[in-house]
Coordinates of C-alpha atoms and ligand atoms in Angstrom, one line a residue:
Chain A
M257 CA -34.1 -43.7 5.4
E258 CA -33.8 -40.4 7.2
K259 CA -30.7 -38.4 6.7
P260 CA -30.9 -35.3 9.0
L261 CA -27.2 -34.4 8.8
T262 CA -26.8 -34.6 5.0
G263 CA -30.4 -34.3 3.8
R264 CA -30.1 -30.7 2.7
M265 CA -26.9 -31.2 0.7
R266 CA -27.2 -31.6 -3.1
L267 CA -24.5 -33.3 -4.9
G268 CA -22.5 -31.0 -7.1
E269 CA -24.4 -27.9 -5.9
G270 CA -21.9 -26.6 -3.4
P271 CA -22.6 -25.8 0.2
V272 CA -26.1 -25.3 1.5
D273 CA -26.4 -21.5 1.7
L274 CA -28.2 -19.4 4.3
D275 CA -31.3 -19.1 2.2
A276 CA -31.6 -22.8 1.4
Y277 CA -30.8 -23.7 5.0
E278 CA -33.6 -21.5 6.4
K279 CA -36.1 -22.7 3.7
A280 CA -35.3 -26.3 4.8
G281 CA -36.1 -25.5 8.4
G282 CA -32.7 -24.2 9.5
Y283 CA -32.5 -22.1 12.6
A284 CA -36.1 -23.1 13.5
A285 CA -34.5 -25.2 16.3
L286 CA -32.7 -22.2 17.6
R287 CA -35.8 -20.1 17.6
K288 CA -37.7 -22.9 19.4
A289 CA -35.1 -23.4 22.1
L290 CA -34.4 -19.8 22.7
L291 CA -38.0 -18.7 22.8
R292 CA -39.7 -21.7 24.3
M293 CA -37.2 -23.9 26.2
T294 CA -35.1 -23.3 29.3
P295 CA -31.4 -24.3 29.2
E296 CA -32.3 -27.1 31.7
E297 CA -35.0 -28.5 29.4
L298 CA -32.5 -28.4 26.5
I299 CA -29.9 -30.4 28.5
Q300 CA -32.6 -32.9 29.5
L301 CA -33.7 -33.3 25.9
V302 CA -30.2 -34.1 24.7
K303 CA -29.7 -36.5 27.6
D304 CA -33.0 -38.3 26.7
A305 CA -31.9 -38.5 23.1
N306 CA -28.8 -40.3 24.2
L307 CA -26.5 -38.3 21.9
R308 CA -23.0 -39.7 22.3
G309 CA -19.9 -37.9 21.2
R310 CA -18.8 -38.5 17.6
G311 CA -15.2 -37.5 18.2
G312 CA -14.0 -41.0 19.2
A313 CA -14.8 -41.5 22.8
G314 CA -18.6 -41.7 22.7
F315 CA -19.3 -39.8 25.9
P316 CA -22.9 -38.8 26.4
A317 CA -23.3 -35.1 25.4
G318 CA -26.1 -34.3 27.8
V319 CA -24.0 -35.6 30.8
K320 CA -21.1 -33.5 29.7
W321 CA -23.3 -30.4 29.5
S322 CA -24.8 -31.0 33.0
S323 CA -21.4 -31.2 34.6
A324 CA -20.8 -27.5 33.8
P325 CA -21.8 -25.2 36.6
T326 CA -25.1 -23.3 36.2
G327 CA -26.7 -20.4 38.0
V328 CA -26.0 -16.7 38.4
D329 CA -22.9 -17.2 40.5
S330 CA -21.1 -19.7 38.1
P331 CA -17.7 -18.6 36.8
R332 CA -17.8 -16.4 33.6
P333 CA -17.3 -16.3 30.8
K334 CA -18.3 -19.9 30.0
Y335 CA -17.1 -21.4 26.7
V336 CA -18.1 -23.9 24.0
V337 CA -15.5 -25.1 21.6
A338 CA -16.2 -27.0 18.4
D339 CA -13.3 -29.4 17.6
A340 CA -12.7 -29.1 13.9
D341 CA -9.1 -30.1 14.0
E342 CA -9.8 -33.4 12.2
M343 CA -6.5 -35.1 11.6
E344 CA -7.1 -38.8 12.4
P345 CA -5.8 -40.6 9.3
G346 CA -8.7 -42.2 7.4
T347 CA -11.2 -39.6 8.7
F348 CA -12.9 -36.9 6.6
K349 CA -16.4 -36.7 8.0
D350 CA -16.1 -33.3 9.7
R351 CA -14.7 -31.7 6.5
F352 CA -17.7 -33.2 4.6
L353 CA -20.1 -31.7 7.1
M354 CA -18.5 -28.3 7.2
E355 CA -18.1 -27.9 3.5
G356 CA -21.6 -29.3 2.8
D357 CA -23.8 -27.5 5.4
P358 CA -21.8 -25.0 7.5
H359 CA -24.9 -23.3 9.1
Q360 CA -25.9 -26.7 10.6
L361 CA -22.7 -26.7 12.6
I362 CA -23.1 -23.1 13.7
E363 CA -26.7 -23.6 14.8
G364 CA -25.5 -26.6 16.8
V365 CA -22.8 -24.5 18.4
I366 CA -25.2 -21.8 19.4
L367 CA -27.7 -24.2 20.8
T368 CA -25.1 -26.0 22.9
S369 CA -23.8 -22.6 24.1
Y370 CA -27.4 -21.7 25.1
A371 CA -27.7 -25.0 27.0
I372 CA -24.8 -24.2 29.2
Q373 CA -25.3 -20.4 29.0
A374 CA -21.9 -19.8 27.5
E375 CA -20.8 -16.3 26.5
I376 CA -18.2 -17.3 24.0
A377 CA -18.0 -20.1 21.4
Y378 CA -15.1 -21.1 19.3
V379 CA -14.8 -23.2 16.2
F380 CA -11.3 -24.6 16.4
I381 CA -10.3 -25.5 12.8
R382 CA -7.0 -26.8 11.3
W383 CA -5.2 -24.5 8.9
E384 CA -5.2 -27.0 6.1
Y385 CA -9.1 -26.9 5.9
T386 CA -8.9 -23.8 3.8
R387 CA -12.2 -24.2 2.1
A388 CA -14.1 -24.9 5.3
R389 CA -12.4 -22.0 6.9
R390 CA -13.6 -19.6 4.2
L391 CA -17.1 -21.0 4.4
L392 CA -17.3 -20.8 8.2
E393 CA -16.0 -17.2 8.2
Q394 CA -18.9 -16.3 5.9
T395 CA -21.4 -18.5 7.8
I396 CA -20.6 -16.9 11.1
A397 CA -20.9 -13.4 9.6
E398 CA -24.3 -14.3 8.2
A399 CA -25.4 -15.7 11.6
Y400 CA -24.4 -12.4 13.2
R401 CA -26.2 -10.4 10.5
K402 CA -29.4 -12.4 11.1
N403 CA -29.0 -12.0 14.9
Y404 CA -28.6 -15.8 15.4
A405 CA -25.4 -14.8 17.1
G406 CA -24.3 -11.6 18.8
S407 CA -26.1 -9.7 21.4
S408 CA -29.8 -10.3 22.4
I409 CA -30.2 -13.2 20.0
L410 CA -33.6 -13.1 18.4
G411 CA -34.7 -10.5 20.8
T412 CA -34.0 -12.6 23.9
R413 CA -31.7 -11.9 26.8
Y414 CA -29.2 -14.4 25.6
S415 CA -26.0 -13.1 23.9
L416 CA -23.2 -15.1 22.4
E417 CA -19.9 -14.3 20.7
V418 CA -18.9 -16.8 18.0
R419 CA -15.3 -16.9 16.9
L420 CA -13.3 -18.9 14.4
H421 CA -9.9 -20.0 15.6
V422 CA -7.5 -21.2 13.0
S423 CA -5.0 -23.6 14.4
A424 CA -1.6 -24.4 12.9
G425 CA -1.4 -28.2 12.8
R426 CA -0.4 -31.2 15.0
Y427 CA -2.6 -34.2 15.6
I428 CA -2.4 -33.8 19.4
A429 CA -4.0 -30.3 19.2
G430 CA -7.3 -32.0 18.5
E431 CA -7.3 -33.8 21.8
A432 CA -9.7 -31.8 23.9
S433 CA -7.4 -30.6 26.7
S434 CA -4.5 -29.8 24.3
M435 CA -6.9 -27.8 22.2
L436 CA -7.5 -25.5 25.2
N437 CA -3.8 -24.9 25.6
A438 CA -3.6 -24.1 21.9
L439 CA -6.5 -21.6 22.3
E440 CA -4.5 -20.0 25.1
G441 CA -1.6 -19.5 22.7
G442 CA 0.6 -22.2 24.1
R443 CA 2.0 -25.6 22.9
A444 CA -0.9 -28.0 22.3
V445 CA 0.1 -30.5 25.0
P446 CA -2.5 -32.4 27.1
R447 CA -3.6 -31.2 30.5
P448 CA -4.2 -33.4 33.5
R449 CA -7.6 -35.1 33.5
D450 CA -8.5 -33.4 36.7
P451 CA -10.2 -30.9 36.9
L452 CA -12.7 -31.5 34.2
P453 CA -12.7 -28.8 31.5
T454 CA -16.4 -28.3 32.2
I455 CA -15.3 -27.1 35.6
S456 CA -12.0 -25.4 34.7
G457 CA -11.3 -25.3 31.0
L458 CA -10.3 -22.4 28.8
W459 CA -8.6 -19.7 30.9
G460 CA -9.8 -21.7 33.9
K461 CA -13.5 -21.2 33.1
P462 CA -16.2 -23.9 32.4
T463 CA -15.8 -25.2 28.9
V464 CA -17.7 -27.7 26.9
T465 CA -15.9 -29.2 23.9
H466 CA -17.4 -31.3 21.1
N467 CA -16.6 -32.8 17.9
V468 CA -18.2 -31.2 14.8
E469 CA -20.5 -34.1 14.0
T470 CA -21.8 -34.3 17.6
L471 CA -22.8 -30.6 17.4
C472 CA -24.4 -31.0 14.0
N473 CA -26.9 -33.4 15.5
V474 CA -28.2 -30.9 18.2
P475 CA -30.5 -28.8 16.0
H476 CA -32.3 -32.0 14.7
I477 CA -32.8 -33.3 18.2
V478 CA -34.4 -30.0 19.2
S479 CA -36.6 -29.9 16.1
N480 CA -37.7 -33.5 16.2
G481 CA -37.4 -34.8 19.7
A482 CA -35.5 -37.5 21.7
A483 CA -37.8 -40.4 20.7
W484 CA -37.3 -39.6 17.0
F485 CA -33.5 -39.4 17.4
K486 CA -33.4 -42.7 19.2
S487 CA -35.5 -44.3 16.5
L488 CA -32.9 -43.5 13.8
G489 CA -30.4 -46.0 15.2
R490 CA -30.6 -49.6 14.3
T491 CA -29.2 -50.8 17.6
Q492 CA -29.1 -49.4 21.1
D493 CA -27.1 -46.3 19.9
A494 CA -29.2 -43.3 18.8
G495 CA -29.1 -41.3 15.6
T496 CA -27.3 -41.6 12.3
K497 CA -23.5 -41.6 11.8
I498 CA -21.3 -40.4 9.0
Y499 CA -19.3 -43.4 8.0
G500 CA -16.4 -43.2 5.6
V501 CA -14.4 -45.7 3.6
S502 CA -11.0 -45.3 2.1
G503 CA -8.5 -47.8 0.7
K504 CA -8.8 -49.9 -2.5
V505 CA -12.6 -50.2 -2.6
K506 CA -14.6 -49.5 -5.8
R507 CA -16.3 -46.4 -4.5
P508 CA -14.5 -44.7 -1.6
G509 CA -16.6 -42.0 0.1
A510 CA -18.7 -40.9 3.1
W511 CA -22.4 -41.8 3.8
E512 CA -24.9 -40.9 6.5
L513 CA -26.4 -44.1 7.7
P514 CA -28.3 -45.3 10.7
M515 CA -26.1 -45.9 13.7
G516 CA -25.5 -49.7 13.9
V517 CA -25.5 -50.7 10.2
T518 CA -23.1 -53.5 9.7
V519 CA -19.6 -53.2 8.4
R520 CA -20.6 -55.4 5.5
E521 CA -23.4 -53.1 4.4
I522 CA -21.0 -50.1 4.4
L523 CA -18.2 -51.8 2.7
E524 CA -20.2 -53.8 0.1
E525 CA -23.3 -51.8 -0.6
H526 CA -22.0 -48.3 -0.2
A527 CA -18.3 -48.6 -1.0
G528 CA -19.0 -51.2 -3.7
G529 CA -16.7 -53.8 -2.3
M530 CA -13.1 -54.3 -3.1
R531 CA -11.7 -53.4 -6.5
D532 CA -11.7 -56.2 -9.0
G533 CA -9.0 -58.7 -8.3
L534 CA -8.5 -57.7 -4.7
T535 CA -9.9 -59.2 -1.5
L536 CA -10.3 -57.7 1.9
R537 CA -7.8 -58.8 4.5
G538 CA -8.8 -56.5 7.3
F539 CA -9.9 -52.9 8.2
L540 CA -9.5 -50.2 10.7
P541 CA -13.1 -49.5 11.7
G542 CA -12.7 -45.9 13.0
G543 CA -9.5 -44.3 11.9
A544 CA -5.8 -44.8 12.5
S545 CA -6.0 -45.3 16.3
T546 CA -8.4 -48.3 16.3
D547 CA -7.6 -52.0 16.3
F548 CA -7.7 -53.9 13.0
L549 CA -10.7 -56.2 12.5
T550 CA -11.0 -58.8 9.8
E551 CA -13.5 -60.6 7.6
Q552 CA -15.0 -62.5 10.5
H553 CA -16.3 -59.1 11.9
L554 CA -18.0 -58.0 8.7
D555 CA -21.5 -58.6 10.2
T556 CA -20.8 -56.5 13.3
P557 CA -23.0 -53.4 13.7
M558 CA -21.0 -50.2 13.5
D559 CA -22.0 -48.8 16.9
F560 CA -20.0 -48.1 20.1
E561 CA -20.7 -51.3 22.0
S562 CA -20.7 -53.8 19.2
I563 CA -17.3 -52.7 17.8
Q564 CA -15.9 -52.7 21.2
K565 CA -17.1 -56.2 21.8
A566 CA -15.4 -57.2 18.6
G567 CA -12.1 -55.9 20.0
S568 CA -11.8 -52.4 18.5
R569 CA -13.4 -49.0 18.7
L570 CA -16.0 -47.2 16.6
G571 CA -13.6 -44.2 16.8
T572 CA -14.5 -41.7 14.1
G573 CA -16.3 -44.2 11.9
G574 CA -13.7 -43.7 9.1
I575 CA -13.1 -47.2 7.8
V576 CA -9.7 -47.9 6.2
A577 CA -9.7 -51.1 4.1
L578 CA -6.6 -53.3 3.9
D579 CA -6.5 -55.4 0.7
D580 CA -4.5 -58.6 0.0
R581 CA -1.9 -56.8 -2.2
T582 CA -1.0 -54.3 0.5
C583 CA 1.6 -55.3 3.1
P584 CA 0.1 -55.3 6.6
V585 CA 3.6 -54.8 8.1
G586 CA 4.0 -51.8 5.8
M587 CA 0.6 -50.5 6.9
A588 CA 1.5 -50.9 10.6
H589 CA 4.8 -49.1 9.9
N590 CA 3.0 -46.2 8.3
L591 CA 0.6 -45.9 11.2
I592 CA 3.3 -46.1 13.9
T593 CA 5.5 -43.6 12.1
F594 CA 2.6 -41.2 12.1
F595 CA 2.1 -41.5 15.8
A596 CA 5.8 -41.3 16.5
R597 CA 5.9 -38.0 14.7
E598 CA 2.8 -36.7 16.5
S599 CA 3.8 -37.6 20.0
C600 CA 4.1 -34.5 22.1
G601 CA 7.1 -36.0 23.9
W602 CA 6.0 -35.6 27.5
C603 CA 6.0 -39.2 28.6
T604 CA 8.8 -41.7 28.1
P605 CA 6.9 -44.7 26.8
C606 CA 5.3 -42.7 24.1
R607 CA 8.3 -40.5 23.2
E608 CA 10.8 -43.4 23.1
G609 CA 8.6 -46.4 22.4
L610 CA 7.0 -45.2 19.2
P611 CA 10.2 -44.3 17.4
W612 CA 11.7 -47.6 18.6
S613 CA 8.7 -49.5 17.3
A614 CA 8.8 -47.6 14.0
E615 CA 12.5 -48.5 13.6
I616 CA 11.8 -52.2 14.1
L617 CA 9.0 -52.1 11.6
A618 CA 11.2 -50.3 9.1
A619 CA 13.8 -53.0 9.6
L620 CA 11.2 -55.7 9.0
E621 CA 10.2 -54.0 5.8
K622 CA 13.8 -53.9 4.6
G623 CA 14.3 -57.6 5.4
E624 CA 16.6 -56.8 8.3
G625 CA 14.3 -58.1 11.0
S626 CA 15.5 -60.6 13.6
P627 CA 13.9 -63.2 15.8
G628 CA 12.7 -61.5 19.0
D629 CA 11.6 -58.3 17.2
L630 CA 7.9 -59.3 17.4
E631 CA 8.3 -59.9 21.1
I632 CA 9.8 -56.4 21.5
L633 CA 6.8 -55.0 19.6
E634 CA 4.4 -56.8 21.8
D635 CA 6.2 -55.4 24.9
Q636 CA 5.8 -51.9 23.4
C637 CA 2.1 -52.5 23.0
R638 CA 1.8 -53.3 26.7
L639 CA 4.1 -50.5 27.8
L640 CA 2.2 -47.9 25.8
G641 CA -1.2 -49.3 26.7
P642 CA -4.0 -47.7 28.8
G643 CA -2.9 -46.3 32.1
N644 CA 0.8 -46.0 31.4
T645 CA 0.8 -42.6 29.7
F646 CA -0.5 -39.1 30.3
C647 CA -3.0 -39.0 27.4
P648 CA -4.7 -41.4 25.1
L649 CA -2.4 -40.8 22.1
A650 CA -0.1 -43.7 23.0
P651 CA -2.7 -46.3 23.8
G652 CA -4.5 -45.3 20.5
A653 CA -1.2 -45.7 18.6
V654 CA -0.6 -49.3 19.6
E655 CA -4.1 -50.4 19.0
P656 CA -3.5 -51.1 15.2
L657 CA -0.1 -52.6 16.0
Q658 CA -1.2 -55.0 18.6
S659 CA -4.1 -56.2 16.4
A660 CA -1.9 -56.4 13.3
L661 CA 0.5 -58.7 15.3
K662 CA -2.5 -60.8 16.2
Y663 CA -4.3 -61.1 12.9
F664 CA -1.3 -60.9 10.5
R665 CA 1.3 -62.7 12.6
E666 CA 2.2 -65.0 9.7
D667 CA 3.0 -62.0 7.5
F668 CA 5.3 -60.5 10.2
E669 CA 7.1 -63.8 10.6
R670 CA 7.5 -64.2 6.8
H671 CA 9.4 -60.9 6.8
I672 CA 11.9 -62.2 9.3
R673 CA 12.2 -65.7 7.8
E674 CA 12.5 -64.6 4.1
K675 CA 14.5 -61.5 5.0
R676 CA 12.4 -59.4 2.7
C677 CA 9.0 -57.9 2.3
P678 CA 7.0 -60.5 0.3
W679 CA 4.9 -57.7 -1.3
K680 CA 7.8 -55.9 -2.9
Chain B
M95 CA 1.5 -12.7 -1.4
I96 CA 4.8 -14.0 -0.1
L97 CA 7.7 -11.7 -0.3
T98 CA 10.9 -12.6 -2.0
R99 CA 13.9 -13.5 0.2
E100 CA 15.6 -10.2 -0.5
E101 CA 12.5 -8.3 0.6
Q102 CA 12.1 -10.5 3.7
R103 CA 15.7 -9.8 4.8
H104 CA 15.0 -6.1 5.0
S105 CA 11.4 -6.1 6.3
T106 CA 10.4 -5.5 9.8
L107 CA 6.7 -5.6 10.2
S108 CA 4.9 -3.1 8.0
E109 CA 2.3 -0.8 9.7
E110 CA -0.5 -2.8 8.0
V111 CA 0.7 -6.1 9.4
R112 CA 1.3 -4.6 12.8
S113 CA -2.2 -3.2 13.1
E114 CA -3.7 -6.5 12.0
M115 CA -1.8 -8.2 14.7
L116 CA -2.8 -5.6 17.3
A117 CA -6.4 -6.1 16.4
A118 CA -6.1 -9.9 16.9
V119 CA -4.5 -9.3 20.3
A120 CA -7.2 -6.9 21.3
A121 CA -9.9 -9.4 20.4
C122 CA -8.5 -12.0 22.8
E123 CA -9.1 -12.4 26.6
R124 CA -5.4 -12.2 27.2
K125 CA -2.7 -11.0 24.8
R126 CA -0.8 -14.3 24.7
G127 CA -4.1 -16.0 23.6
A128 CA -3.5 -14.4 20.2
A129 CA -0.1 -16.1 19.7
L130 CA -1.3 -18.4 17.0
D131 CA -3.3 -15.7 15.3
V132 CA -0.2 -13.4 15.3
L133 CA 2.1 -16.1 14.0
L134 CA -0.4 -17.0 11.2
I135 CA -0.7 -13.4 10.2
A136 CA 3.1 -13.2 10.0
K137 CA 3.0 -16.4 7.9
R138 CA 0.4 -15.0 5.6
Y139 CA 2.6 -11.9 4.8
Y140 CA 6.1 -13.2 5.1
G141 CA 5.9 -17.0 4.7
W142 CA 8.3 -17.7 7.5
I143 CA 9.4 -16.2 10.8
S144 CA 12.9 -15.0 11.3
D145 CA 14.5 -14.5 14.8
E146 CA 14.2 -10.8 14.4
M147 CA 10.5 -11.0 13.6
L148 CA 10.0 -13.5 16.4
R149 CA 11.4 -11.0 18.9
E150 CA 9.0 -8.3 17.6
L151 CA 6.0 -10.6 17.8
A152 CA 7.0 -11.6 21.4
V153 CA 6.8 -8.0 22.4
I154 CA 3.4 -7.6 20.9
L155 CA 2.2 -10.7 22.8
E156 CA 4.0 -9.9 26.0
M157 CA 5.7 -13.3 25.9
S158 CA 9.4 -14.1 26.1
P159 CA 11.0 -14.8 22.8
A160 CA 12.0 -18.3 24.1
E161 CA 8.4 -19.1 25.0
L162 CA 7.0 -17.9 21.7
D163 CA 9.7 -19.9 19.9
S164 CA 8.6 -23.0 21.8
V165 CA 5.0 -22.4 20.5
A166 CA 6.1 -21.5 17.0
T167 CA 8.2 -24.7 16.6
F168 CA 5.4 -26.9 18.0
Y169 CA 3.0 -26.4 15.1
N170 CA 3.4 -27.7 11.5
Q171 CA 2.3 -24.6 9.8
I172 CA 4.6 -22.1 11.3
Y173 CA 8.0 -22.0 9.6
R174 CA 11.1 -20.8 11.4
K175 CA 13.3 -21.2 8.3
P176 CA 13.0 -19.5 4.9
I177 CA 10.7 -21.3 2.5
G178 CA 10.1 -21.3 -1.2
R179 CA 7.5 -19.2 -3.1
H180 CA 5.2 -22.2 -3.0
V181 CA 4.8 -24.8 -0.3
I182 CA 3.8 -28.4 -1.3
L183 CA 2.3 -30.5 1.5
V184 CA 2.1 -34.1 0.6
C185 CA 0.0 -36.4 2.6
D186 CA 1.9 -39.5 3.9
S187 CA -0.8 -40.9 6.1
V188 CA -2.3 -44.4 5.9
S189 CA -5.0 -44.1 3.2
C190 CA -2.7 -42.1 0.9
W191 CA 0.0 -44.7 1.6
I192 CA -2.3 -47.5 0.5
M193 CA -3.3 -45.6 -2.6
G194 CA 0.1 -44.7 -3.8
Y195 CA 1.9 -42.1 -1.7
D196 CA 5.3 -43.7 -2.6
L197 CA 4.7 -43.0 -6.3
V198 CA 3.7 -39.4 -5.5
R199 CA 6.7 -38.8 -3.4
V200 CA 9.1 -40.3 -6.0
R201 CA 7.5 -38.2 -8.8
L202 CA 7.7 -35.0 -6.8
T203 CA 11.2 -35.5 -5.6
A204 CA 12.4 -36.4 -9.1
R205 CA 10.6 -33.5 -10.8
L206 CA 11.8 -31.0 -8.2
G207 CA 15.2 -32.5 -7.6
I208 CA 14.9 -32.2 -3.8
N209 CA 13.9 -34.4 -0.9
L210 CA 11.1 -33.9 1.6
G211 CA 12.0 -31.1 3.9
Q212 CA 14.0 -29.2 1.3
T213 CA 13.6 -26.1 -0.9
T214 CA 14.6 -26.0 -4.6
P215 CA 17.7 -24.0 -5.2
D216 CA 15.8 -21.4 -7.3
G217 CA 13.5 -20.9 -4.3
R218 CA 10.4 -22.0 -6.2
F219 CA 9.1 -24.9 -4.1
T220 CA 9.4 -26.2 -0.6
L221 CA 8.3 -29.9 -0.2
L222 CA 7.0 -31.0 3.1
P223 CA 5.2 -34.1 4.4
I224 CA 1.8 -33.6 6.1
Q225 CA -0.5 -35.8 8.1
C226 CA -4.0 -36.8 6.7
L227 CA -5.5 -33.9 4.7
G228 CA -9.1 -35.3 5.2
A229 CA -9.3 -36.3 1.6
C230 CA -8.8 -40.0 2.2
D231 CA -11.6 -41.0 -0.2
Q232 CA -9.8 -39.2 -3.0
A233 CA -6.3 -40.4 -2.1
P234 CA -3.5 -39.8 -2.8
A235 CA -3.7 -36.1 -1.9
M236 CA -1.5 -33.0 -1.6
M237 CA -1.9 -29.3 -1.0
V238 CA -0.1 -26.5 -2.7
D239 CA -0.3 -23.0 -1.1
G240 CA -3.4 -24.1 0.7
E241 CA -5.1 -25.5 -2.4
L242 CA -6.1 -29.2 -2.3
F243 CA -5.3 -31.6 -5.1
V244 CA -6.6 -35.2 -5.1
N245 CA -6.5 -38.5 -7.0
L246 CA -2.9 -37.8 -7.9
D247 CA -0.9 -39.6 -10.5
A248 CA 2.3 -38.8 -12.4
T249 CA 0.4 -36.8 -15.1
T250 CA -1.6 -34.7 -12.7
I251 CA 1.4 -34.0 -10.5
D252 CA 3.4 -32.7 -13.5
E253 CA 0.4 -30.5 -14.5
I254 CA 0.0 -29.1 -11.0
I255 CA 3.7 -28.2 -10.7
Q256 CA 3.4 -26.2 -14.0
R257 CA 0.7 -24.1 -12.5
Y258 CA 3.0 -22.6 -9.8
P259 CA 5.8 -20.5 -11.5
Ligands
LIG731 C1 -4.5 -37.6 20.1 C2 -6.0 -37.2 20.0 C3 -6.4 -36.4 18.9 C4 -7.8 -36.1 18.9 N1 -8.2 -35.3 17.8 C5 -9.5 -35.0 17.7 C6 -10.0 -34.2 16.6 O1 -9.2 -33.8 15.8 N2 -11.3 -33.9 16.6 C7 -12.2 -34.3 17.6 O2 -13.4 -34.0 17.5 N3 -11.8 -35.0 18.6 C8 -10.5 -35.4 18.7 N4 -10.0 -36.1 19.8 C9 -11.0 -36.5 20.8 C10 -11.2 -35.4 21.8 O3 -10.2 -35.5 22.8 C11 -12.6 -35.5 22.5 O4 -12.8 -36.8 23.0 C12 -13.7 -35.2 21.6 O5 -13.5 -34.1 20.8 C13 -14.9 -34.9 22.5 O6 -16.0 -34.5 21.7 P1 -17.3 -35.4 21.5 O7 -17.8 -35.7 23.0 O8 -18.3 -34.6 20.8 O9 -16.9 -36.7 20.9 C14 -8.7 -36.5 19.9 C15 -8.2 -37.3 20.9 C16 -6.9 -37.6 21.0 C17 -6.4 -38.5 22.1
LIG732 S1 1.0 -40.2 25.6 FE1 2.3 -39.2 24.1 S2 1.1 -37.5 23.2 FE2 0.1 -38.1 25.2 S3 1.1 -36.8 26.7 FE3 2.3 -38.7 26.7 S4 4.0 -38.2 25.2 FE4 2.3 -36.6 24.9
LIG733 S1 -4.7 -40.3 4.5 FE1 -4.1 -38.8 3.0 S2 -5.8 -37.5 3.0 FE2 -6.3 -38.9 4.6

């Protein structure tokens, strides 16, 4: 099984350093693209490879790149921003990639910048990722020293400035348009969907933003080609994916596996199944903002389409397992409380509806729920659903709640009937 | 190094800090673009940002103090109130919750004698909740002064506290 993203990492040996990275073929892709490919060819290659965004939405990277203006008269400077603000509960893949092989990300950033002919690239990283921050600072300095970044890269006419931006927390800052406001020194609140950031992004200039994992794939596509990349996936989706598992399984962790392996394979073979004495009741397939799925979905391939057909989203691929000794109402309460705290407060349904829902769930947990509460929660799920708010935070927030109400209905009702949490 | 409260009260920005801030401002397309850099530099030296300091920073960034305050209060990692010598960030997100966040919180609040959001009377620790620290596979997790601690239980929590005088 090929593992392009993690293949250079050695357990217990610390991050792949510049020397090891180069010896294992690192920066050969950059050399190849800059010396032998036009930006247009690079964009076409990534389109052909069908690289889809790993930050949650799955948008095709090549399509995003080609929506940025090209040519001598396009607005300048153009920007590329790597989104390393990872805060989706249950997700730790970007930290794993940055701490394991930081040059891989930087090479991906430089290649993407070359494709859209950007002048400036940022890595936008959360403050709490202190180890990754230190590593990336050093990695960027090394890239400059070797002339992989800076002026006239590898003797070509292409120049790029690479910067590290340390952000200061808030989940919403990782949303692509909010991230641009954060980079402009403002509150990280979302921007209107129109115009596209690729037309008018950072400081009003064309800006391509990508998740860390998406960018890490780019060097490998350049080195090995589109057909190779597509052959890595087990289903129609291309490439590998970093899947993670947390919760009460035997071996929580992260693994690089072919796109489209089944949930069962990840949970049972890699995470070792549930701890002794526990059974699986459900799981969030891709972080906190994805709908619960249950045992009946274990044979679903973990790719964009299949998980969507099952009624959820691939999201970040960070699976959170719910066991039979953990209260599903308590879990929904924890999730909604998180989203209530992280709402930016701009739209009424999100600002008011999330704290209201959190209060009801808290009351249920305390045995103070009343008949009708579940209907109010269902109303909230509709009111906060797609199309009713300014950004996707609110629709994401109610995904686990609406599916918890569907799959664990009896548990919610018991809380009301017995006037207590049966798990306490 | 975080200054003591007494030192903080008397300090305006030192020359060293100011020149670091000016360099950050100069490296940005527009001055205000360095707002977070400047706030984080202030955090690194002084821990928290007083009203007096906020006004000084606003001048450097050519922003109004009110606007800079709206930015400063938006982000988790910028403190507008005095904090302890050490800041404990305890993850209360879903994977940690499943793996025993409640026990971690109870242990910490009992050992420190304070609730979340408070600082010990001797100014040693500030205890704050934080969202997912990206260590869900090693939950429960917390961070002290930027250092990550994972797989927490009562014993390890007690040991970690000892390490921060
Ligand atoms: C509330 C919210 C938070 C988000 N946080 C992140 C994040 O921390 N990292 C990330 O890569 N994408 C995050 N996203 C998704 C981005 O908006 C965007 O879809 C993604 O970064 C695009 O990159 P990709 O095409 O490579 O997936 C978030 C979205 C929302 C709505
Ligand atoms: S949905 Fe929530 S987070 Fe998004 S803009 Fe509205 S209030 Fe802000
Ligand atoms: S949920 Fe605590 S580290 Fe992710």
